[in-house]
Amino acid sequence: MELNFGDELSQAAVVVFTTIVIILLICGIPSNTLFLWTLLKIKRLRIIHNAFVGNLAVSDFLITTYLLPFNLVSLLNKEAKIPDFLCQINGIFAHIVFSSSVISVSTIAVHRYFKICHYKLCLRIYTKTIACAVIASVWIIGILFAVPLIWMENSLIFDPTVQMCIFNRYVSQTYSIVYLFACLFTPVSVTMICYYKIYAYVIRHKRQLLTWNNGIGQTRFRNDVRSTKSTFVVFVVYLVLYSLFGVLATFFDKHSQVATEIHSTSIYMAYANSCVNAFIYGFMNKDVLKAYKEALRCRRSRKIKNINILTQDGTSTQPSIFQTKSSNIKETESPKCKTSVVQNPSQKPNSMITSI
């Protein structure tokens, strides 16, 4: 079954939306791939907060790499139509991914709140096991809300304006209200409350935090605030790009009441949200940008750094560079002296664990 909007997309609208989809694919796939690759490759980024951020990146990656190409193929060929069975699968898949995406934004905000406002409590609550359970719960909730669509008649229908199967939010008013409340309004409300409490806490304790004598504590707090700013911007961009879709879903009870171009614009704005998060993290957090550069390096530098060896008698020696042969490497070691390796003062220390 197809949706009836009265008019199909004009040729000019098709050209515009095709261009938009191509841009989203060019920007979205490499950026999300780089972001996930960076989280996996750079060890200092493997922390609990980044696990929640990475979960959101997985949703964005699936949207840009799987759903968007179907739109592009259909826009380039109006006569193309995917089989009904695949259309249903794509509709359910899109429903799960978009639901998990908005809930993931909420889990990031909740963790940020505990990390900044209740740091010691956060260390006890957010263990690796709890973090994995939360991430799994995000996807389980998305799947549970997608299961009824299998038995609801006309719940997933082909939308020619976006050339894909989408959730028919007008087929059941009860289900739509429950879904919007559980997977949209509640996560968004929780996220807004968390960021407001974080802002109030930082303003209220700003002078106290600046008087800390613990330099490590100050550095940790500054990193947490910087990463919170980037996740807050991600949330604001999410609200802006999903606002039109939310208005149409909430205040219009029939597709015929919405202009075709406006409906399509709301869908592609939602797609655009999945392509900008990796850029926001890199632009607002210099540590993330540095991690991007490290992840893109093909191999590590083999430059030999200067080291000093301190012996028991306090003397300092500068070792010579060993010349190695392909079949034999000779090493000398004195059993009478205890050695320790000290880095050259000019060498920069390893950077702290970074949260995105």
mmCIF file of N, CA, C and O in Angstrom, residues 154-234:
data_model
loop_
_atom_site.group_PDB
_atom_site.id
_atom_site.type_symbol
_atom_site.label_atom_id
_atom_site.label_comp_id
_atom_site.label_asym_id
_atom_site.label_seq_id
_atom_site.Cartn_x
_atom_site.Cartn_y
_atom_site.Cartn_z
ATOM 1 N N ASN A 154 -1.151 -2.566 7.758
ATOM 2 C CA ASN A 154 -0.795 -1.283 7.152
ATOM 3 C C ASN A 154 0.067 -0.409 8.080
ATOM 4 O O ASN A 154 0.060 0.815 7.970
ATOM 5 N N SER A 155 0.791 -1.033 8.984
ATOM 6 C CA SER A 155 1.655 -0.262 9.878
ATOM 7 C C SER A 155 2.927 0.206 9.174
ATOM 8 O O SER A 155 3.508 1.220 9.541
ATOM 9 N N LEU A 156 3.373 -0.542 8.176
ATOM 10 C CA LEU A 156 4.540 -0.185 7.383
ATOM 11 C C LEU A 156 4.119 -0.122 5.928
ATOM 12 O O LEU A 156 3.728 -1.128 5.346
ATOM 13 N N ILE A 157 4.178 1.035 5.347
ATOM 14 C CA ILE A 157 3.708 1.231 3.979
ATOM 15 C C ILE A 157 4.736 2.016 3.182
ATOM 16 O O ILE A 157 5.541 2.770 3.725
ATOM 17 N N PHE A 158 4.685 1.789 1.874
ATOM 18 C CA PHE A 158 5.656 2.420 0.978
ATOM 19 C C PHE A 158 5.301 3.889 0.780
ATOM 20 O O PHE A 158 4.168 4.241 0.463
ATOM 21 N N ASP A 159 6.297 4.723 0.982
ATOM 22 C CA ASP A 159 6.128 6.169 0.826
ATOM 23 C C ASP A 159 6.864 6.600 -0.440
ATOM 24 O O ASP A 159 8.096 6.655 -0.452
ATOM 25 N N PRO A 160 6.141 6.905 -1.519
ATOM 26 C CA PRO A 160 6.817 7.266 -2.772
ATOM 27 C C PRO A 160 7.580 8.583 -2.703
ATOM 28 O O PRO A 160 8.480 8.820 -3.500
ATOM 29 N N THR A 161 7.253 9.432 -1.745
ATOM 30 C CA THR A 161 7.938 10.724 -1.659
ATOM 31 C C THR A 161 9.371 10.581 -1.143
ATOM 32 O O THR A 161 10.231 11.409 -1.446
ATOM 33 N N VAL A 162 9.615 9.562 -0.331
ATOM 34 C CA VAL A 162 10.983 9.290 0.120
ATOM 35 C C VAL A 162 11.475 7.956 -0.413
ATOM 36 O O VAL A 162 12.582 7.525 -0.089
ATOM 37 N N GLN A 163 10.642 7.281 -1.214
ATOM 38 C CA GLN A 163 11.010 6.041 -1.889
ATOM 39 C C GLN A 163 11.495 4.965 -0.904
ATOM 40 O O GLN A 163 12.534 4.344 -1.104
ATOM 41 N N MET A 164 10.731 4.756 0.172
ATOM 42 C CA MET A 164 11.046 3.687 1.107
ATOM 43 C C MET A 164 9.826 3.400 1.978
ATOM 44 O O MET A 164 8.867 4.190 1.993
ATOM 45 N N CYS A 165 9.852 2.280 2.678
ATOM 46 C CA CYS A 165 8.790 1.944 3.617
ATOM 47 C C CYS A 165 9.042 2.662 4.939
ATOM 48 O O CYS A 165 10.152 2.653 5.453
ATOM 49 N N ILE A 166 7.988 3.275 5.473
ATOM 50 C CA ILE A 166 8.101 3.988 6.737
ATOM 51 C C ILE A 166 6.965 3.567 7.657
ATOM 52 O O ILE A 166 5.992 2.929 7.230
ATOM 53 N N PHE A 167 7.102 3.895 8.901
ATOM 54 C CA PHE A 167 6.069 3.622 9.887
ATOM 55 C C PHE A 167 4.872 4.532 9.642
ATOM 56 O O PHE A 167 5.001 5.756 9.585
ATOM 57 N N ASN A 168 3.704 3.937 9.492
ATOM 58 C CA ASN A 168 2.476 4.695 9.299
ATOM 59 C C ASN A 168 1.937 5.117 10.665
ATOM 60 O O ASN A 168 1.262 4.351 11.352
ATOM 61 N N ARG A 169 2.279 6.317 11.074
ATOM 62 C CA ARG A 169 1.928 6.778 12.413
ATOM 63 C C ARG A 169 0.440 7.061 12.582
ATOM 64 O O ARG A 169 -0.008 7.404 13.670
ATOM 65 N N TYR A 170 -0.337 6.944 11.505
ATOM 66 C CA TYR A 170 -1.766 7.219 11.579
ATOM 67 C C TYR A 170 -2.606 5.947 11.658
ATOM 68 O O TYR A 170 -3.819 6.013 11.737
ATOM 69 N N VAL A 171 -1.974 4.766 11.634
ATOM 70 C CA VAL A 171 -2.738 3.521 11.590
ATOM 71 C C VAL A 171 -3.342 3.192 12.951
ATOM 72 O O VAL A 171 -4.407 2.595 13.039
ATOM 73 N N SER A 172 -2.664 3.553 14.035
ATOM 74 C CA SER A 172 -3.172 3.285 15.384
ATOM 75 C C SER A 172 -2.825 4.457 16.281
ATOM 76 O O SER A 172 -1.649 4.689 16.583
ATOM 77 N N GLN A 173 -3.828 5.179 16.721
ATOM 78 C CA GLN A 173 -3.591 6.354 17.550
ATOM 79 C C GLN A 173 -3.017 5.963 18.916
ATOM 80 O O GLN A 173 -2.133 6.636 19.447
ATOM 81 N N THR A 174 -3.498 4.844 19.468
ATOM 82 C CA THR A 174 -3.009 4.399 20.779
ATOM 83 C C THR A 174 -1.527 4.058 20.725
ATOM 84 O O THR A 174 -0.737 4.506 21.574
ATOM 85 N N TYR A 175 -1.151 3.265 19.728
ATOM 86 C CA TYR A 175 0.258 2.890 19.602
ATOM 87 C C TYR A 175 1.121 4.126 19.358
ATOM 88 O O TYR A 175 2.207 4.248 19.937
ATOM 89 N N SER A 176 0.673 5.034 18.518
ATOM 90 C CA SER A 176 1.458 6.226 18.196
ATOM 91 C C SER A 176 1.682 7.080 19.438
ATOM 92 O O SER A 176 2.789 7.595 19.659
ATOM 93 N N ILE A 177 0.657 7.227 20.286
ATOM 94 C CA ILE A 177 0.795 8.036 21.503
ATOM 95 C C ILE A 177 1.790 7.386 22.463
ATOM 96 O O ILE A 177 2.672 8.049 23.021
ATOM 97 N N VAL A 178 1.656 6.062 22.660
ATOM 98 C CA VAL A 178 2.568 5.348 23.560
ATOM 99 C C VAL A 178 3.993 5.425 23.033
ATOM 100 O O VAL A 178 4.955 5.659 23.795
ATOM 101 N N TYR A 179 4.148 5.239 21.728
ATOM 102 C CA TYR A 179 5.484 5.258 21.134
ATOM 103 C C TYR A 179 6.121 6.637 21.259
ATOM 104 O O TYR A 179 7.293 6.765 21.646
ATOM 105 N N LEU A 180 5.372 7.687 20.932
ATOM 106 C CA LEU A 180 5.910 9.038 21.020
ATOM 107 C C LEU A 180 6.263 9.398 22.450
ATOM 108 O O LEU A 180 7.276 10.075 22.706
ATOM 109 N N PHE A 181 5.456 8.936 23.401
ATOM 110 C CA PHE A 181 5.730 9.242 24.812
ATOM 111 C C PHE A 181 6.976 8.509 25.299
ATOM 112 O O PHE A 181 7.832 9.085 25.974
ATOM 113 N N ALA A 182 7.118 7.218 24.962
ATOM 114 C CA ALA A 182 8.215 6.403 25.480
ATOM 115 C C ALA A 182 9.521 6.631 24.744
ATOM 116 O O ALA A 182 10.594 6.606 25.357
ATOM 117 N N CYS A 183 9.458 6.823 23.440
ATOM 118 C CA CYS A 183 10.677 6.896 22.621
ATOM 119 C C CYS A 183 11.000 8.284 22.101
ATOM 120 O O CYS A 183 11.972 8.444 21.357
ATOM 121 N N LEU A 184 10.214 9.271 22.469
ATOM 122 C CA LEU A 184 10.513 10.627 22.005
ATOM 123 C C LEU A 184 10.418 11.640 23.138
ATOM 124 O O LEU A 184 11.423 12.226 23.543
ATOM 125 N N PHE A 185 9.204 11.835 23.685
ATOM 126 C CA PHE A 185 9.016 12.882 24.674
ATOM 127 C C PHE A 185 9.765 12.594 25.981
ATOM 128 O O PHE A 185 10.403 13.489 26.544
ATOM 129 N N THR A 186 9.713 11.360 26.467
ATOM 130 C CA THR A 186 10.407 11.029 27.718
ATOM 131 C C THR A 186 11.921 11.153 27.592
ATOM 132 O O THR A 186 12.568 11.806 28.428
ATOM 133 N N PRO A 187 12.559 10.534 26.579
ATOM 134 C CA PRO A 187 14.014 10.712 26.452
ATOM 135 C C PRO A 187 14.436 12.166 26.277
ATOM 136 O O PRO A 187 15.440 12.597 26.860
ATOM 137 N N VAL A 188 13.671 12.920 25.485
ATOM 138 C CA VAL A 188 14.026 14.323 25.270
ATOM 139 C C VAL A 188 13.885 15.118 26.567
ATOM 140 O O VAL A 188 14.738 15.950 26.909
ATOM 141 N N SER A 189 12.829 14.859 27.325
ATOM 142 C CA SER A 189 12.625 15.562 28.592
ATOM 143 C C SER A 189 13.726 15.233 29.590
ATOM 144 O O SER A 189 14.260 16.129 30.272
ATOM 145 N N VAL A 190 14.080 13.957 29.706
ATOM 146 C CA VAL A 190 15.150 13.554 30.615
ATOM 147 C C VAL A 190 16.469 14.209 30.220
ATOM 148 O O VAL A 190 17.237 14.681 31.076
ATOM 149 N N THR A 191 16.731 14.266 28.930
ATOM 150 C CA THR A 191 17.973 14.882 28.451
ATOM 151 C C THR A 191 18.027 16.360 28.788
ATOM 152 O O THR A 191 19.060 16.873 29.253
ATOM 153 N N MET A 192 16.926 17.062 28.584
ATOM 154 C CA MET A 192 16.880 18.492 28.899
ATOM 155 C C MET A 192 17.088 18.741 30.390
ATOM 156 O O MET A 192 17.811 19.665 30.786
ATOM 157 N N ILE A 193 16.473 17.930 31.227
ATOM 158 C CA ILE A 193 16.622 18.086 32.678
ATOM 159 C C ILE A 193 18.072 17.846 33.097
ATOM 160 O O ILE A 193 18.631 18.590 33.925
ATOM 161 N N CYS A 194 18.694 16.829 32.545
ATOM 162 C CA CYS A 194 20.087 16.516 32.900
ATOM 163 C C CYS A 194 21.028 17.655 32.548
ATOM 164 O O CYS A 194 21.870 18.057 33.366
ATOM 165 N N TYR A 195 20.896 18.205 31.340
ATOM 166 C CA TYR A 195 21.800 19.287 30.944
ATOM 167 C C TYR A 195 21.527 20.561 31.742
ATOM 168 O O TYR A 195 22.462 21.330 32.017
ATOM 169 N N TYR A 196 20.274 20.788 32.112
ATOM 170 C CA TYR A 196 19.978 21.953 32.951
ATOM 171 C C TYR A 196 20.633 21.801 34.320
ATOM 172 O O TYR A 196 21.230 22.751 34.853
ATOM 173 N N LYS A 197 20.539 20.616 34.921
ATOM 174 C CA LYS A 197 21.151 20.382 36.230
ATOM 175 C C LYS A 197 22.674 20.478 36.155
ATOM 176 O O LYS A 197 23.323 20.966 37.090
ATOM 177 N N ILE A 198 23.253 20.020 35.055
ATOM 178 C CA ILE A 198 24.703 20.143 34.884
ATOM 179 C C ILE A 198 25.110 21.611 34.822
ATOM 180 O O ILE A 198 26.069 22.037 35.467
ATOM 181 N N TYR A 199 24.361 22.394 34.043
ATOM 182 C CA TYR A 199 24.656 23.827 33.921
ATOM 183 C C TYR A 199 24.540 24.522 35.276
ATOM 184 O O TYR A 199 25.420 25.308 35.665
ATOM 185 N N ALA A 200 23.475 24.213 36.012
ATOM 186 C CA ALA A 200 23.285 24.841 37.323
ATOM 187 C C ALA A 200 24.391 24.437 38.290
ATOM 188 O O ALA A 200 24.875 25.263 39.081
ATOM 189 N N TYR A 201 24.816 23.190 38.241
ATOM 190 C CA TYR A 201 25.876 22.709 39.137
ATOM 191 C C TYR A 201 27.199 23.403 38.842
ATOM 192 O O TYR A 201 27.905 23.828 39.762
ATOM 193 N N VAL A 202 27.549 23.523 37.567
ATOM 194 C CA VAL A 202 28.817 24.157 37.197
ATOM 195 C C VAL A 202 28.823 25.626 37.600
ATOM 196 O O VAL A 202 29.819 26.137 38.134
ATOM 197 N N ILE A 203 27.719 26.336 37.379
ATOM 198 C CA ILE A 203 27.645 27.751 37.749
ATOM 199 C C ILE A 203 27.720 27.915 39.269
ATOM 200 O O ILE A 203 28.411 28.802 39.780
ATOM 201 N N ARG A 204 27.046 27.039 39.997
ATOM 202 C CA ARG A 204 26.996 27.152 41.461
ATOM 203 C C ARG A 204 28.330 26.833 42.111
ATOM 204 O O ARG A 204 28.697 27.413 43.137
ATOM 205 N N HIS A 205 29.092 25.912 41.530
ATOM 206 C CA HIS A 205 30.351 25.474 42.138
ATOM 207 C C HIS A 205 31.575 25.953 41.362
ATOM 208 O O HIS A 205 32.668 25.428 41.568
ATOM 209 N N LYS A 206 31.412 26.926 40.514
ATOM 210 C CA LYS A 206 32.516 27.349 39.658
ATOM 211 C C LYS A 206 33.691 27.865 40.478
ATOM 212 O O LYS A 206 34.845 27.484 40.259
ATOM 213 N N ARG A 207 33.434 28.740 41.436
ATOM 214 C CA ARG A 207 34.526 29.292 42.244
ATOM 215 C C ARG A 207 35.187 28.213 43.090
ATOM 216 O O ARG A 207 36.404 28.187 43.255
ATOM 217 N N GLN A 208 34.393 27.320 43.644
ATOM 218 C CA GLN A 208 34.946 26.247 44.457
ATOM 219 C C GLN A 208 35.835 25.330 43.632
ATOM 220 O O GLN A 208 36.895 24.901 44.081
ATOM 221 N N LEU A 209 35.430 25.054 42.401
ATOM 222 C CA LEU A 209 36.206 24.165 41.554
ATOM 223 C C LEU A 209 37.531 24.796 41.138
ATOM 224 O O LEU A 209 38.533 24.106 40.962
ATOM 225 N N LEU A 210 37.541 26.120 40.989
ATOM 226 C CA LEU A 210 38.764 26.806 40.591
ATOM 227 C C LEU A 210 39.791 26.850 41.717
ATOM 228 O O LEU A 210 40.978 27.091 41.478
ATOM 229 N N THR A 211 39.366 26.636 42.971
ATOM 230 C CA THR A 211 40.286 26.677 44.108
ATOM 231 C C THR A 211 40.846 25.309 44.458
ATOM 232 O O THR A 211 41.567 25.176 45.450
ATOM 233 N N TRP A 212 40.518 24.287 43.705
ATOM 234 C CA TRP A 212 41.066 22.963 43.975
ATOM 235 C C TRP A 212 42.591 22.988 43.883
ATOM 236 O O TRP A 212 43.176 23.587 42.983
ATOM 237 N N ASN A 213 43.231 22.317 44.826
ATOM 238 C CA ASN A 213 44.688 22.186 44.774
ATOM 239 C C ASN A 213 45.112 20.967 43.969
ATOM 240 O O ASN A 213 46.280 20.821 43.626
ATOM 241 N N ASN A 214 44.175 20.103 43.707
ATOM 242 C CA ASN A 214 44.468 18.884 42.965
ATOM 243 C C ASN A 214 44.449 19.179 41.470
ATOM 244 O O ASN A 214 43.379 19.367 40.884
ATOM 245 N N GLY A 215 45.616 19.250 40.869
ATOM 246 C CA GLY A 215 45.670 19.565 39.444
ATOM 247 C C GLY A 215 45.024 18.508 38.584
ATOM 248 O O GLY A 215 44.394 18.821 37.567
ATOM 249 N N ILE A 216 45.159 17.232 38.979
ATOM 250 C CA ILE A 216 44.538 16.158 38.211
ATOM 251 C C ILE A 216 43.025 16.287 38.254
ATOM 252 O O ILE A 216 42.334 16.089 37.253
ATOM 253 N N GLY A 217 42.490 16.639 39.428
ATOM 254 C CA GLY A 217 41.040 16.811 39.553
ATOM 255 C C GLY A 217 40.534 17.950 38.685
ATOM 256 O O GLY A 217 39.478 17.850 38.059
ATOM 257 N N GLN A 218 41.260 19.051 38.641
ATOM 258 C CA GLN A 218 40.864 20.170 37.796
ATOM 259 C C GLN A 218 40.892 19.787 36.320
ATOM 260 O O GLN A 218 39.988 20.133 35.558
ATOM 261 N N THR A 219 41.951 19.079 35.925
ATOM 262 C CA THR A 219 42.047 18.654 34.529
ATOM 263 C C THR A 219 40.916 17.709 34.160
ATOM 264 O O THR A 219 40.322 17.830 33.086
ATOM 265 N N ARG A 220 40.616 16.769 35.044
ATOM 266 C CA ARG A 220 39.511 15.841 34.789
ATOM 267 C C ARG A 220 38.198 16.583 34.637
ATOM 268 O O ARG A 220 37.417 16.318 33.723
ATOM 269 N N PHE A 221 37.965 17.545 35.532
ATOM 270 C CA PHE A 221 36.707 18.284 35.476
ATOM 271 C C PHE A 221 36.602 19.107 34.200
ATOM 272 O O PHE A 221 35.538 19.172 33.576
ATOM 273 N N ARG A 222 37.710 19.739 33.805
ATOM 274 C CA ARG A 222 37.672 20.530 32.566
ATOM 275 C C ARG A 222 37.394 19.634 31.360
ATOM 276 O O ARG A 222 36.654 20.022 30.447
ATOM 277 N N ASN A 223 37.987 18.450 31.340
ATOM 278 C CA ASN A 223 37.726 17.516 30.239
ATOM 279 C C ASN A 223 36.267 17.087 30.225
ATOM 280 O O ASN A 223 35.647 16.969 29.164
ATOM 281 N N ASP A 224 35.713 16.847 31.422
ATOM 282 C CA ASP A 224 34.307 16.445 31.499
ATOM 283 C C ASP A 224 33.388 17.554 31.010
ATOM 284 O O ASP A 224 32.411 17.303 30.298
ATOM 285 N N VAL A 225 33.681 18.783 31.400
ATOM 286 C CA VAL A 225 32.843 19.910 30.959
ATOM 287 C C VAL A 225 32.956 20.103 29.455
ATOM 288 O O VAL A 225 31.952 20.353 28.769
ATOM 289 N N ARG A 226 34.177 19.970 28.907
ATOM 290 C CA ARG A 226 34.361 20.140 27.470
ATOM 291 C C ARG A 226 33.599 19.074 26.693
ATOM 292 O O ARG A 226 32.944 19.376 25.692
ATOM 293 N N SER A 227 33.668 17.827 27.141
ATOM 294 C CA SER A 227 32.939 16.764 26.449
ATOM 295 C C SER A 227 31.436 16.934 26.609
ATOM 296 O O SER A 227 30.667 16.591 25.711
ATOM 297 N N THR A 228 31.000 17.473 27.758
ATOM 298 C CA THR A 228 29.573 17.718 27.964
ATOM 299 C C THR A 228 29.062 18.786 27.010
ATOM 300 O O THR A 228 27.939 18.704 26.509
ATOM 301 N N LYS A 229 29.862 19.796 26.758
ATOM 302 C CA LYS A 229 29.461 20.835 25.803
ATOM 303 C C LYS A 229 29.238 20.240 24.413
ATOM 304 O O LYS A 229 28.266 20.588 23.737
ATOM 305 N N SER A 230 30.117 19.347 23.997
ATOM 306 C CA SER A 230 29.962 18.751 22.662
ATOM 307 C C SER A 230 28.727 17.859 22.597
ATOM 308 O O SER A 230 27.987 17.895 21.611
ATOM 309 N N THR A 231 28.462 17.065 23.654
ATOM 310 C CA THR A 231 27.262 16.224 23.639
ATOM 311 C C THR A 231 25.995 17.067 23.733
ATOM 312 O O THR A 231 24.956 16.689 23.189
ATOM 313 N N PHE A 232 26.074 18.214 24.415
ATOM 314 C CA PHE A 232 24.915 19.110 24.471
ATOM 315 C C PHE A 232 24.611 19.686 23.094
ATOM 316 O O PHE A 232 23.440 19.801 22.696
ATOM 317 N N VAL A 233 25.650 20.068 22.366
ATOM 318 C CA VAL A 233 25.446 20.579 21.007
ATOM 319 C C VAL A 233 24.840 19.489 20.122
ATOM 320 O O VAL A 233 23.968 19.754 19.291
ATOM 321 N N VAL A 234 25.293 18.231 20.303
ATOM 322 C CA VAL A 234 24.707 17.116 19.558
ATOM 323 C C VAL A 234 23.222 17.018 19.846
ATOM 324 O O VAL A 234 22.396 16.797 18.941
#
